[in-house]
Amino acid sequence: HLSTCSVATAAWSQSRPGVFAIAMEMGGVYIYDLMQSQQEPTLELPLAGAGSQKITALQFNPKVFRTLVIGDASGRTKIFRLPVDLSERQPSELATIRQLMSRGSSEGDSKR
């Protein structure tokens, strides 16, 4: 279950402020789109033998927006082509994400 696993690495999309990828210690790579869900991943990338691979690097390609590069502990890299909806900015996305972030920081301030 994702909530019980440690995150190995993460990366934010340069083209979509509400999209980020995380690699779990268990080997899975998940893409989140905060415009769709703040709790559940939008996409799980198909990695063969995911449990045996430790993902050490994730990077959205800043020039080719629909690609995500993944590196593992063995030095192998994989390039994934992402769906268009995870690469093209949504209307009012930046404002929505700013609102989410400011809400999160004000909630943190009120707990002190």
PDB file of C-alpha atoms in Angstrom:
ATOM      1  CA  HIS A   1       0.000   0.000   0.000  1.00  0.00           C
ATOM      2  CA  LEU A   2       1.367   3.430  -0.978  1.00  0.00           C
ATOM      3  CA  SER A   3       0.718   5.090   2.367  1.00  0.00           C
ATOM      4  CA  THR A   4       3.050   2.678   4.159  1.00  0.00           C
ATOM      5  CA  CYS A   5       6.015   2.964   1.749  1.00  0.00           C
ATOM      6  CA  SER A   6       8.850   5.463   1.780  1.00  0.00           C
ATOM      7  CA  VAL A   7       9.396   7.825  -1.137  1.00  0.00           C
ATOM      8  CA  ALA A   8      12.767   7.301  -2.848  1.00  0.00           C
ATOM      9  CA  THR A   9      12.655  10.387  -5.100  1.00  0.00           C
ATOM     10  CA  ALA A  10      10.195  12.851  -6.621  1.00  0.00           C
ATOM     11  CA  ALA A  11       9.995  15.408  -9.441  1.00  0.00           C
ATOM     12  CA  TRP A  12       7.588  18.193 -10.433  1.00  0.00           C
ATOM     13  CA  SER A  13       6.512  18.661 -14.036  1.00  0.00           C
ATOM     14  CA  GLN A  14       7.789  21.852 -15.664  1.00  0.00           C
ATOM     15  CA  SER A  15       4.760  22.066 -17.958  1.00  0.00           C
ATOM     16  CA  ARG A  16       2.016  21.253 -15.430  1.00  0.00           C
ATOM     17  CA  PRO A  17       2.240  22.878 -11.979  1.00  0.00           C
ATOM     18  CA  GLY A  18      -0.195  20.315 -10.573  1.00  0.00           C
ATOM     19  CA  VAL A  19       1.638  17.205 -11.806  1.00  0.00           C
ATOM     20  CA  PHE A  20       4.455  15.380 -10.060  1.00  0.00           C
ATOM     21  CA  ALA A  21       5.996  11.920 -10.087  1.00  0.00           C
ATOM     22  CA  ILE A  22       7.163   9.879  -7.124  1.00  0.00           C
ATOM     23  CA  ALA A  23       9.240   6.733  -6.979  1.00  0.00           C
ATOM     24  CA  MET A  24       8.609   4.512  -4.002  1.00  0.00           C
ATOM     25  CA  GLU A  25      11.244   2.515  -2.139  1.00  0.00           C
ATOM     26  CA  MET A  26       9.334  -0.613  -3.215  1.00  0.00           C
ATOM     27  CA  GLY A  27      10.079   0.285  -6.845  1.00  0.00           C
ATOM     28  CA  GLY A  28       6.791   1.684  -8.154  1.00  0.00           C
ATOM     29  CA  VAL A  29       6.568   5.013  -9.989  1.00  0.00           C
ATOM     30  CA  TYR A  30       3.339   6.992  -9.713  1.00  0.00           C
ATOM     31  CA  ILE A  31       2.190  10.182 -11.405  1.00  0.00           C
ATOM     32  CA  TYR A  32      -0.134  12.486  -9.472  1.00  0.00           C
ATOM     33  CA  ASP A  33      -2.302  15.182 -11.032  1.00  0.00           C
ATOM     34  CA  LEU A  34      -3.603  17.445  -8.269  1.00  0.00           C
ATOM     35  CA  MET A  35      -6.268  18.799 -10.623  1.00  0.00           C
ATOM     36  CA  GLN A  36      -7.812  15.296 -10.690  1.00  0.00           C
ATOM     37  CA  SER A  37      -7.103  13.948  -7.191  1.00  0.00           C
ATOM     38  CA  GLN A  38      -5.136  15.043  -4.156  1.00  0.00           C
ATOM     39  CA  GLN A  39      -5.143  11.521  -2.712  1.00  0.00           C
ATOM     40  CA  GLU A  40      -4.755   8.950  -5.486  1.00  0.00           C
ATOM     41  CA  PRO A  41      -2.206   8.632  -8.289  1.00  0.00           C
ATOM     42  CA  THR A  42      -3.473   9.307 -11.794  1.00  0.00           C
ATOM     43  CA  LEU A  43      -1.061   6.883 -13.437  1.00  0.00           C
ATOM     44  CA  GLU A  44       1.217   4.029 -12.402  1.00  0.00           C
ATOM     45  CA  LEU A  45       4.096   3.467 -14.795  1.00  0.00           C
ATOM     46  CA  PRO A  46       4.603  -0.119 -15.962  1.00  0.00           C
ATOM     47  CA  LEU A  47       8.016  -1.199 -14.678  1.00  0.00           C
ATOM     48  CA  ALA A  48       9.007  -4.810 -15.249  1.00  0.00           C
ATOM     49  CA  GLY A  49      10.165  -6.423 -12.003  1.00  0.00           C
ATOM     50  CA  ALA A  50       9.434  -3.209 -10.103  1.00  0.00           C
ATOM     51  CA  GLY A  51      10.143  -4.751  -6.710  1.00  0.00           C
ATOM     52  CA  SER A  52      13.740  -5.549  -7.701  1.00  0.00           C
ATOM     53  CA  GLN A  53      14.582  -2.062  -9.019  1.00  0.00           C
ATOM     54  CA  LYS A  54      15.476   0.844  -6.778  1.00  0.00           C
ATOM     55  CA  ILE A  55      14.568   4.013  -8.666  1.00  0.00           C
ATOM     56  CA  THR A  56      17.134   6.696  -7.891  1.00  0.00           C
ATOM     57  CA  ALA A  57      16.196   9.502 -10.299  1.00  0.00           C
ATOM     58  CA  LEU A  58      13.117  10.997 -11.961  1.00  0.00           C
ATOM     59  CA  GLN A  59      13.115  13.920 -14.374  1.00  0.00           C
ATOM     60  CA  PHE A  60      10.409  15.438 -16.537  1.00  0.00           C
ATOM     61  CA  ASN A  61      11.996  16.529 -19.812  1.00  0.00           C
ATOM     62  CA  PRO A  62      11.783  20.353 -19.911  1.00  0.00           C
ATOM     63  CA  LYS A  63      11.943  20.470 -23.729  1.00  0.00           C
ATOM     64  CA  VAL A  64       9.790  17.466 -24.641  1.00  0.00           C
ATOM     65  CA  PHE A  65       6.904  17.886 -22.216  1.00  0.00           C
ATOM     66  CA  ARG A  66       5.356  14.467 -22.668  1.00  0.00           C
ATOM     67  CA  THR A  67       8.365  12.500 -21.409  1.00  0.00           C
ATOM     68  CA  LEU A  68       9.572  11.318 -18.021  1.00  0.00           C
ATOM     69  CA  VAL A  69      13.026   9.781 -17.591  1.00  0.00           C
ATOM     70  CA  ILE A  70      13.602   7.250 -14.822  1.00  0.00           C
ATOM     71  CA  GLY A  71      16.993   6.030 -13.601  1.00  0.00           C
ATOM     72  CA  ASP A  72      17.617   3.031 -11.371  1.00  0.00           C
ATOM     73  CA  ALA A  73      20.421   1.930  -9.048  1.00  0.00           C
ATOM     74  CA  SER A  74      21.921  -0.280 -11.785  1.00  0.00           C
ATOM     75  CA  GLY A  75      22.479   2.739 -14.027  1.00  0.00           C
ATOM     76  CA  ARG A  76      19.658   1.865 -16.427  1.00  0.00           C
ATOM     77  CA  THR A  77      17.352   4.565 -17.724  1.00  0.00           C
ATOM     78  CA  LYS A  78      13.867   4.323 -19.135  1.00  0.00           C
ATOM     79  CA  ILE A  79      11.974   7.005 -21.002  1.00  0.00           C
ATOM     80  CA  PHE A  80       8.191   7.067 -20.749  1.00  0.00           C
ATOM     81  CA  ARG A  81       5.847   9.005 -23.004  1.00  0.00           C
ATOM     82  CA  LEU A  82       3.066  10.484 -20.893  1.00  0.00           C
ATOM     83  CA  PRO A  83      -0.545  11.106 -21.920  1.00  0.00           C
ATOM     84  CA  VAL A  84      -1.253  14.581 -23.290  1.00  0.00           C
ATOM     85  CA  ASP A  85      -3.518  15.446 -20.344  1.00  0.00           C
ATOM     86  CA  LEU A  86      -0.539  15.079 -17.987  1.00  0.00           C
ATOM     87  CA  SER A  87       1.546  17.463 -20.098  1.00  0.00           C
ATOM     88  CA  GLU A  88      -0.713  20.332 -21.193  1.00  0.00           C
ATOM     89  CA  ARG A  89      -1.575  22.963 -18.605  1.00  0.00           C
ATOM     90  CA  GLN A  90      -5.236  23.059 -17.628  1.00  0.00           C
ATOM     91  CA  PRO A  91      -7.248  26.308 -17.558  1.00  0.00           C
ATOM     92  CA  SER A  92      -6.782  28.051 -14.178  1.00  0.00           C
ATOM     93  CA  GLU A  93      -4.363  25.296 -13.038  1.00  0.00           C
ATOM     94  CA  LEU A  94      -1.734  27.659 -11.677  1.00  0.00           C
ATOM     95  CA  ALA A  95      -4.297  29.563  -9.608  1.00  0.00           C
ATOM     96  CA  THR A  96      -5.766  26.307  -8.264  1.00  0.00           C
ATOM     97  CA  ILE A  97      -2.346  24.997  -7.244  1.00  0.00           C
ATOM     98  CA  ARG A  98      -1.425  28.299  -5.590  1.00  0.00           C
ATOM     99  CA  GLN A  99      -4.669  28.103  -3.622  1.00  0.00           C
ATOM    100  CA  LEU A 100      -3.912  24.520  -2.552  1.00  0.00           C
ATOM    101  CA  MET A 101      -0.397  25.451  -1.464  1.00  0.00           C
ATOM    102  CA  SER A 102      -1.495  28.531   0.478  1.00  0.00           C
ATOM    103  CA  ARG A 103      -4.259  26.524   2.168  1.00  0.00           C
ATOM    104  CA  GLY A 104      -1.714  23.893   3.179  1.00  0.00           C
ATOM    105  CA  SER A 105       0.717  26.443   4.620  1.00  0.00           C
ATOM    106  CA  SER A 106      -2.019  28.272   6.557  1.00  0.00           C
ATOM    107  CA  GLU A 107      -3.232  24.950   7.999  1.00  0.00           C
ATOM    108  CA  GLY A 108       0.326  24.244   9.125  1.00  0.00           C
ATOM    109  CA  ASP A 109       0.539  27.672  10.781  1.00  0.00           C
ATOM    110  CA  SER A 110      -2.694  27.109  12.715  1.00  0.00           C
ATOM    111  CA  LYS A 111      -1.374  23.826  14.202  1.00  0.00           C
ATOM    112  CA  ARG A 112       1.533  25.569  15.969  1.00  0.00           C
TER     113      ARG A 112
END
